[in-house]
PDB file of C-alpha atoms in Angstrom:
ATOM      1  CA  UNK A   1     -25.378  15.172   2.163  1.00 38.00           C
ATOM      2  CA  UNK A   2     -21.674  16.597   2.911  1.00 62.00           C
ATOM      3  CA  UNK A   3     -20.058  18.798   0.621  1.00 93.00           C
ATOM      4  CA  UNK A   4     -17.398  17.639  -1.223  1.00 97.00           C
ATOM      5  CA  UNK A   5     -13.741  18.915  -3.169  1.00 97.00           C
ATOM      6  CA  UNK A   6     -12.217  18.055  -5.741  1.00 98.00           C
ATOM      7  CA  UNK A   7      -8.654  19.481  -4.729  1.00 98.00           C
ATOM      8  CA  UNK A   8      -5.590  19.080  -7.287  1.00 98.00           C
ATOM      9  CA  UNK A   9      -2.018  20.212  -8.159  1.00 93.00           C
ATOM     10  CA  UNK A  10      -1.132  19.247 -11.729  1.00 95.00           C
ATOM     11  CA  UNK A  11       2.003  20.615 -13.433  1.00 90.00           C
ATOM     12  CA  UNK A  12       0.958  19.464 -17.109  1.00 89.00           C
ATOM     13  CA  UNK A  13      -2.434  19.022 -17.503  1.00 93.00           C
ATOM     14  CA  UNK A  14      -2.590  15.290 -16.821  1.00 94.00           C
ATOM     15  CA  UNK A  15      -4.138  15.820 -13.117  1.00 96.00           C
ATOM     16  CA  UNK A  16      -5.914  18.711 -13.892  1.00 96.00           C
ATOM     17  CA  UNK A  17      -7.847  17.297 -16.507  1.00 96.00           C
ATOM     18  CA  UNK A  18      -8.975  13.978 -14.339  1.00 97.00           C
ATOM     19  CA  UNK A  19      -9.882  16.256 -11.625  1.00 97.00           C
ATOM     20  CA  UNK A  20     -12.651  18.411 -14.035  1.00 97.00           C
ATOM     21  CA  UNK A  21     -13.674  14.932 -14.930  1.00 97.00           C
ATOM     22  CA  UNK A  22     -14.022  13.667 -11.329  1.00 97.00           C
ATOM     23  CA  UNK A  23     -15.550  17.221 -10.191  1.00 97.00           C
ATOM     24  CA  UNK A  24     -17.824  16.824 -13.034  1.00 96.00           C
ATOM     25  CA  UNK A  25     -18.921  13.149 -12.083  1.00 96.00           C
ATOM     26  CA  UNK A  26     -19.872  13.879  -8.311  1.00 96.00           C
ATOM     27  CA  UNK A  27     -21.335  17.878  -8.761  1.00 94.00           C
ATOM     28  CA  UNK A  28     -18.316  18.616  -6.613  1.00 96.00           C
ATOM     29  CA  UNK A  29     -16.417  22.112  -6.235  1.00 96.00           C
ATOM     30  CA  UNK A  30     -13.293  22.053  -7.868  1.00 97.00           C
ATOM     31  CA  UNK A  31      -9.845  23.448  -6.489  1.00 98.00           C
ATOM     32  CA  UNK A  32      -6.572  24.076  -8.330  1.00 97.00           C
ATOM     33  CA  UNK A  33      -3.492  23.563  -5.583  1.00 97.00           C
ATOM     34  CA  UNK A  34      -1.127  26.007  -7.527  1.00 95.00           C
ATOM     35  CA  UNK A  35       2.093  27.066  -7.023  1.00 92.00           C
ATOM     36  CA  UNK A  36       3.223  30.786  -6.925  1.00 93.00           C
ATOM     37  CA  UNK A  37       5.407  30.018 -10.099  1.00 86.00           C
ATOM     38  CA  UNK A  38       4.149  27.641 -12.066  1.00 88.00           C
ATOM     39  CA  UNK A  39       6.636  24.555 -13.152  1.00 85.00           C
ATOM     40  CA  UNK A  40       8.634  24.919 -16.271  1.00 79.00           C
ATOM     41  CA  UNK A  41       9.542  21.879 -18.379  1.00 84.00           C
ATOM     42  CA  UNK A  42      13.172  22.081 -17.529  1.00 73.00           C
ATOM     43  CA  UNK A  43      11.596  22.317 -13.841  1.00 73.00           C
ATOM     44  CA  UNK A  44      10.131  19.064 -14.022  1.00 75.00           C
ATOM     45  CA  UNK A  45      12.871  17.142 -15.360  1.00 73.00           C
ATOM     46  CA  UNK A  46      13.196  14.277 -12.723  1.00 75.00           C
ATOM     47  CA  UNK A  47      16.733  13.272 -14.622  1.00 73.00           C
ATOM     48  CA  UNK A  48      18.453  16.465 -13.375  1.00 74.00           C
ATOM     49  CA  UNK A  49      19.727  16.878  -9.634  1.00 78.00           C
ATOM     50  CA  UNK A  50      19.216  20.444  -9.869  1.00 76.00           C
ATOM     51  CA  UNK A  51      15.689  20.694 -11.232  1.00 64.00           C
ATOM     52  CA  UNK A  52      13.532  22.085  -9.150  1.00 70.00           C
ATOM     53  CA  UNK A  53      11.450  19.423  -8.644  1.00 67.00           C
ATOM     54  CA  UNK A  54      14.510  17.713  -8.081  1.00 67.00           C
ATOM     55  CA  UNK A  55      15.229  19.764  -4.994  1.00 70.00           C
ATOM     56  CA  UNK A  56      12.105  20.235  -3.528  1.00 72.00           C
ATOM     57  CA  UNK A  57      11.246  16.288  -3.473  1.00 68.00           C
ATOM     58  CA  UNK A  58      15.198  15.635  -2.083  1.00 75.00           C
ATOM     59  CA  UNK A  59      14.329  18.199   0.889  1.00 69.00           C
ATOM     60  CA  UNK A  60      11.974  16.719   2.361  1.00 67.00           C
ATOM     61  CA  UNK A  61      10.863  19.345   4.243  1.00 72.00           C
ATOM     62  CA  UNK A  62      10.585  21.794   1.332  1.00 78.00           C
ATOM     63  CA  UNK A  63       7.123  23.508   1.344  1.00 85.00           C
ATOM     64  CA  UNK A  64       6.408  25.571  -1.684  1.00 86.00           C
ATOM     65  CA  UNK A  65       4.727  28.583  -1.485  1.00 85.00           C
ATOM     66  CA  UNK A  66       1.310  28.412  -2.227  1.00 93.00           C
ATOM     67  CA  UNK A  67      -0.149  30.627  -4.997  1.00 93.00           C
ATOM     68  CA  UNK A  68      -3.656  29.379  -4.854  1.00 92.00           C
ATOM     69  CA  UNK A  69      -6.342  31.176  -4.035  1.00 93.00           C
ATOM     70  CA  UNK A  70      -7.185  31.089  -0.144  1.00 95.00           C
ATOM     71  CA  UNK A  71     -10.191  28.379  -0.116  1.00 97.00           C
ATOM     72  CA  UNK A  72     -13.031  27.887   3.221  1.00 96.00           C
ATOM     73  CA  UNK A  73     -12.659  23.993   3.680  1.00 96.00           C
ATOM     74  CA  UNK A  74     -15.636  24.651   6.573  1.00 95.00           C
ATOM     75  CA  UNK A  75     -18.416  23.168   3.336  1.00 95.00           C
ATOM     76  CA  UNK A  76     -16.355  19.853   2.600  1.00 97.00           C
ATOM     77  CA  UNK A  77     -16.675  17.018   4.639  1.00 96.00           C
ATOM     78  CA  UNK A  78     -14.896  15.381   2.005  1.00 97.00           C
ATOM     79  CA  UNK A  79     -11.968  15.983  -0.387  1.00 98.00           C
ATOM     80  CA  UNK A  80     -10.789  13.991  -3.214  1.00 98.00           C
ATOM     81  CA  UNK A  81      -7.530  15.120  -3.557  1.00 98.00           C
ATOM     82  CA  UNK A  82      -5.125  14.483  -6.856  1.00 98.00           C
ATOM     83  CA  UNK A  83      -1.642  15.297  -8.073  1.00 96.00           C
ATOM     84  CA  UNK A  84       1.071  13.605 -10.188  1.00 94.00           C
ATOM     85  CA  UNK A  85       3.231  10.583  -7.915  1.00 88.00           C
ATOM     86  CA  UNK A  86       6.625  12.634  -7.630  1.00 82.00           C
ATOM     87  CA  UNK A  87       9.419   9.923  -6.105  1.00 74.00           C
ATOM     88  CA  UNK A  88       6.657   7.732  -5.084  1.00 80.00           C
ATOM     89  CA  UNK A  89       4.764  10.277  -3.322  1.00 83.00           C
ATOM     90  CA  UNK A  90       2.784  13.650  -3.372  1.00 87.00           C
ATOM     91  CA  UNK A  91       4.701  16.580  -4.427  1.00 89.00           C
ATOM     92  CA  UNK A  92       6.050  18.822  -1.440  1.00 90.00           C
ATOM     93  CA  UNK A  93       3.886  21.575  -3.091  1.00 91.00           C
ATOM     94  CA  UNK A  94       0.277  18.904  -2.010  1.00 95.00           C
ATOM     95  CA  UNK A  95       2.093  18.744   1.619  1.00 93.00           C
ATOM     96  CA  UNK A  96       2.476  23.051   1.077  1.00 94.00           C
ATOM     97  CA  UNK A  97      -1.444  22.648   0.954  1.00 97.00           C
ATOM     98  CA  UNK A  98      -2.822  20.239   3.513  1.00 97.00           C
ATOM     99  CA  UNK A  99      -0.340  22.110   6.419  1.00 95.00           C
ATOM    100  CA  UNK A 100      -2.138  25.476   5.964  1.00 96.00           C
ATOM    101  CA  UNK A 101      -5.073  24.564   6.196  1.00 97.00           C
ATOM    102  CA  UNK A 102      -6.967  21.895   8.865  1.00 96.00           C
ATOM    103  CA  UNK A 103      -8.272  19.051   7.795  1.00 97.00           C
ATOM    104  CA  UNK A 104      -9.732  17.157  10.959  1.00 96.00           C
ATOM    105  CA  UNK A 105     -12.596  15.140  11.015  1.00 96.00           C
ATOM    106  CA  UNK A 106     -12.068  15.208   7.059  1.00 97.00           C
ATOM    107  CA  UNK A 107     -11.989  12.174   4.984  1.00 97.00           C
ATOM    108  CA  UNK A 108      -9.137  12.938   1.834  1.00 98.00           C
ATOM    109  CA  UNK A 109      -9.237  10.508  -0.762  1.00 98.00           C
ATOM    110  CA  UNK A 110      -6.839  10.213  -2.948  1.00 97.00           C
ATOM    111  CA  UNK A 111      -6.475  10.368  -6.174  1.00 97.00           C
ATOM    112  CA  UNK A 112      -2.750  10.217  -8.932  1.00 96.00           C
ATOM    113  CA  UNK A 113      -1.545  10.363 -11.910  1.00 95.00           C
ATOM    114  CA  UNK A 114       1.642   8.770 -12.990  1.00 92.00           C
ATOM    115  CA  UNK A 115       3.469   7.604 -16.121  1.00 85.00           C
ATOM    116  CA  UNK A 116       4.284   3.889 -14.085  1.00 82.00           C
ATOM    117  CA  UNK A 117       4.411   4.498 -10.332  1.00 85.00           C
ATOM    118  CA  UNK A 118       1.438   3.151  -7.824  1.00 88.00           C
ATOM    119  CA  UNK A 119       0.690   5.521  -4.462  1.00 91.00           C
ATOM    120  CA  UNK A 120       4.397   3.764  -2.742  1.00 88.00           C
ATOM    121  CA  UNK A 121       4.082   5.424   0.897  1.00 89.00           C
ATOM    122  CA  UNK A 122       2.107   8.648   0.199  1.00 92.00           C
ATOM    123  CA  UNK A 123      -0.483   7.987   1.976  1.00 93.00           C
ATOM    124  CA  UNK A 124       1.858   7.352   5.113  1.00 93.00           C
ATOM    125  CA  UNK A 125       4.283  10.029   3.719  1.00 91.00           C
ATOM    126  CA  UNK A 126       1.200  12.299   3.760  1.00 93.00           C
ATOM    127  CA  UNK A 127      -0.468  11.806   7.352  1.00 96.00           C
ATOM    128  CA  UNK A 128       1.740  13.932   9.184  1.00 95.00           C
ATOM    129  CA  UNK A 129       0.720  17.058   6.862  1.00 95.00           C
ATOM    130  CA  UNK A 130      -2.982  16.472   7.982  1.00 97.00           C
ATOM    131  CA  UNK A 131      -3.552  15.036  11.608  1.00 97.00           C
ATOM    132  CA  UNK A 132      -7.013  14.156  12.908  1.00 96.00           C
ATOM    133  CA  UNK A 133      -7.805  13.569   8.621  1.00 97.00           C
ATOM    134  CA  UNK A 134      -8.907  10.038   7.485  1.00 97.00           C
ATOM    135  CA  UNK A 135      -6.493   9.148   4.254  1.00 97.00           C
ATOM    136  CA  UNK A 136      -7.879   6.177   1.600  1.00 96.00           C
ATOM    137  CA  UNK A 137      -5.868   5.379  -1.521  1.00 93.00           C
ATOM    138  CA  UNK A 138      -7.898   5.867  -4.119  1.00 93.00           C
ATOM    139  CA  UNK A 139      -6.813   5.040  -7.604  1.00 95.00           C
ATOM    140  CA  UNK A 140      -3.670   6.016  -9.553  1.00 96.00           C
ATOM    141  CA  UNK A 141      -4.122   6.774 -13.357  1.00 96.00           C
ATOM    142  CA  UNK A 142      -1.670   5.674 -15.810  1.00 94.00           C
ATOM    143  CA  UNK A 143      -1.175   7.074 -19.527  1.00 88.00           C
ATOM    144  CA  UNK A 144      -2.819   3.488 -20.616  1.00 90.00           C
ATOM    145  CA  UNK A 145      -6.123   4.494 -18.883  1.00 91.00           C
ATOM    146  CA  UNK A 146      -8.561   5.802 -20.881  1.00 91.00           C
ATOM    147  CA  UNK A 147      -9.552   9.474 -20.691  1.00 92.00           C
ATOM    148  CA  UNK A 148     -13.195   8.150 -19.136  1.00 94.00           C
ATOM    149  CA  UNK A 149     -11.716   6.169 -16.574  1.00 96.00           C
ATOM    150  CA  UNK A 150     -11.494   9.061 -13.924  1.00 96.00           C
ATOM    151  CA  UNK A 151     -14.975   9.861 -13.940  1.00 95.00           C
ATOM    152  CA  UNK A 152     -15.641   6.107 -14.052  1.00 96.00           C
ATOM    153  CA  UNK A 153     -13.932   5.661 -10.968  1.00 97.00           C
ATOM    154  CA  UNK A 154     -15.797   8.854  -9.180  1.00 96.00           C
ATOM    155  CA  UNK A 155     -18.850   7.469 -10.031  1.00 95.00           C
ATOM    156  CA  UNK A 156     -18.400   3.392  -8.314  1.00 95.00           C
ATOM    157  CA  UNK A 157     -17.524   5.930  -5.133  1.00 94.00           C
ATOM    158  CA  UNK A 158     -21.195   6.553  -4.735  1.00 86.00           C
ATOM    159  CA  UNK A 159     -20.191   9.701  -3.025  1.00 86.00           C
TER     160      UNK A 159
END
């Protein structure tokens, strides 16, 4: 049996807390994507051009420094990867993350959580920030799904 991640960036606790339930579910490792400063409420406000989150999704080629710990992706033959939909895709920070490290012959799937927004073009968005990887859309989590419904979902993967 391969090894497998559970990878995530959440700046709220939404993400973070379907990823512990998803790690949980499949006995996988489990990998905060952090930052080097962590987002602020007044960082995250979308309905500001000057947020921060504002710029870095405008820039498209913004990569935010990682803060994470450095991680040995050599184990994993598979990652389920997670993060908030930003704009209708990953956050720049997830993109910060998948370009440092290589992720060939790895299958990522993926994994959101959003207030209203399905995956849009991430996965597309995302393929340049991980040749030789295999991408599948995996479910996006809205604030009507139940708190079960992530480990739910990790278990019908039959990883």
């Amino acid at each position: 049996m391969s090894g497998i991640l559970v990878a995530y960036f959440s700046a709220t606790g939404t993400t973070a807390r379907a990823a512990a339930s998803i790690a949980d579910t499949l006995g996988a490792a489990l990998y905060e994507i952090a930052p080097v400063t962590p987002y602020t409420k007044a960082d995250l406000n979308w309905m500001n051009p000057f947020s921060r989150s504002t710029r870095e999704m405008k820039g498209k080629d913004n990569r935010p420094p990682l803060g994470s710990a450095e991680i040995d992706l050599a184990p994993y033959d598979t990652i389920v990867l997670g993060f908030p939909i930003w704009w209708y895709v990953a956050p720049t920070l997830v993109n910060s993350f998948l370009e440092k490290y290589d992720f060939s012959g790895k299958k990522l799937i993926l994994f959101a959580t959003s207030g209203g927004s399905d995956f849009g073009k991430t996965a597309l968005k995302m393929a340049p920030s991980c040749p030789g990887a295999e991408i599948v859309e995996g479910r996006v989590f809205k604030r009507k799904d139940s708190p079960e419904a992530p480990g739910q979902w990790a278990a019908a993967l039959r990883l």
